[in-house]
Amino acid sequence: MASPKDSETAAGAVQPMGRELHRMAVLLACVTFVLIFVGGLVTSTGSALAVPDWPLSFGMFFPRMEGGVLYEHGHRMVAGAVAILTLVLMVWALRSRDGLFVRRLAPIALGLVLAQAVLGGLTVLLKLPLTIAVAHAATAQAFFCLTIAIVLRTDPRWTHIPSYGFETISHGARNLAAITTGVIYAQIVIGAVMRHMGAGLAIPDFPLSFGRIVPPLDSIPEAINFAHRLGALAVIAMVAWTTARAYQIDIEEPILRRPALALVGLTAVQVSLGAITVWSAKAVIPATTHVAVGAAVLAASLTLTLRIFELTRGAQWQSRPGVVRRAIRVAPREGAAA
């Protein structure tokens, strides 16, 4: 016969270790966000080669922190903290009972952070090759997305999210949210190409381009810059579409409307920062903040996407495209956070 303790666990009580694992995941995500900001600061200040060797800095663990060394070596120190926190999180997740999904994600996160470190080292040793520098930036964003996913799946509140089938939207809402997240990620990668190519001011005016809607595009930097601007329009359109669909989902829980509202607000801030970056001739603070807020936009979109997927978990959609079913609420899952 099951003991009261076993019955309480089976009923869905969140264990203290689960709460602590969630707090560790939140800490990792926050430090990763700081790392992205500091990485943008390295690029904005032109400090990427201020330290010419790797993994040491001038053959030392702690060189004199002045000039560009402050930004570059500071970036390495924050990256080291992220790697240590990821290792701790992985060991903790593998030893916990917080769901197979998290136990699978944690080793992937460690692999990504190690790949990120290697790419960072190659970027320095090979003197900033464009492909490796962009891969370094893209991997950072992918790793940040993983940390956000782990934060959501270790949140004790995740186990109490009910499942619905919605009569107000088609099952394409899940695909729409996922595509929006992909478009934002692609836009960030294009921005990384532009930054590392030094093409941020290849088109020096905004919102027009050389005083035109469509510039002549006589060089690759101009083409990359203009592609980034077109990407911004695509992101705005996708965010507006996805947010409108999210607000059509009429449920009691605010778990969609909050990330949707955050997504809209952050996108507006990001567009403003892009304009200020051009108008200020790439001043360090707006240019760096533009990088960080781009990561926040991606995180908000991913959060919205994962919550839509979770809300429609178990929904029995009819086979005909575009046909939806009447709303059916399923009881929250039992057990610890998965």
XYZ file of N, CA and C in Angstrom, residues 174 176-181 300-310:
54
model
N 0.003 26.697 -34.059
C 1.273 26.182 -33.537
C 2.376 26.367 -34.564
N 2.414 28.552 -36.975
C 2.664 29.976 -37.140
C 3.631 30.485 -36.084
N 3.413 30.109 -34.832
C 4.298 30.550 -33.756
C 5.717 30.022 -33.963
N 5.830 28.760 -34.389
C 7.148 28.171 -34.616
C 7.863 28.873 -35.770
N 7.135 29.176 -36.833
C 7.739 29.867 -37.975
C 8.189 31.264 -37.575
N 7.396 31.946 -36.758
C 7.781 33.277 -36.299
C 9.092 33.221 -35.527
N 9.233 32.237 -34.657
C 10.489 32.070 -33.914
C 11.652 31.814 -34.873
N 11.097 35.620 -26.070
C 9.652 35.821 -25.913
C 8.876 35.009 -26.940
N 9.364 34.982 -28.182
C 8.692 34.211 -29.233
C 8.757 32.717 -28.938
N 9.909 32.248 -28.463
C 10.044 30.830 -28.124
C 9.120 30.458 -26.971
N 9.026 31.340 -25.977
C 8.129 31.088 -24.850
C 6.686 30.965 -25.319
N 6.267 31.885 -26.162
C 4.906 31.839 -26.701
C 4.678 30.550 -27.487
N 5.668 30.164 -28.291
C 5.549 28.952 -29.101
C 5.404 27.710 -28.235
N 6.282 27.575 -27.245
C 6.233 26.386 -26.388
C 4.937 26.318 -25.595
N 4.429 27.475 -25.184
C 3.173 27.471 -24.424
C 1.984 27.116 -25.317
N 2.001 27.565 -26.569
C 0.934 27.165 -27.489
C 0.987 25.659 -27.730
N 2.179 25.128 -27.899
C 2.308 23.682 -28.097
C 1.801 22.927 -26.874
N 2.134 23.434 -25.678
C 1.700 22.744 -24.474
C 0.193 22.843 -24.276
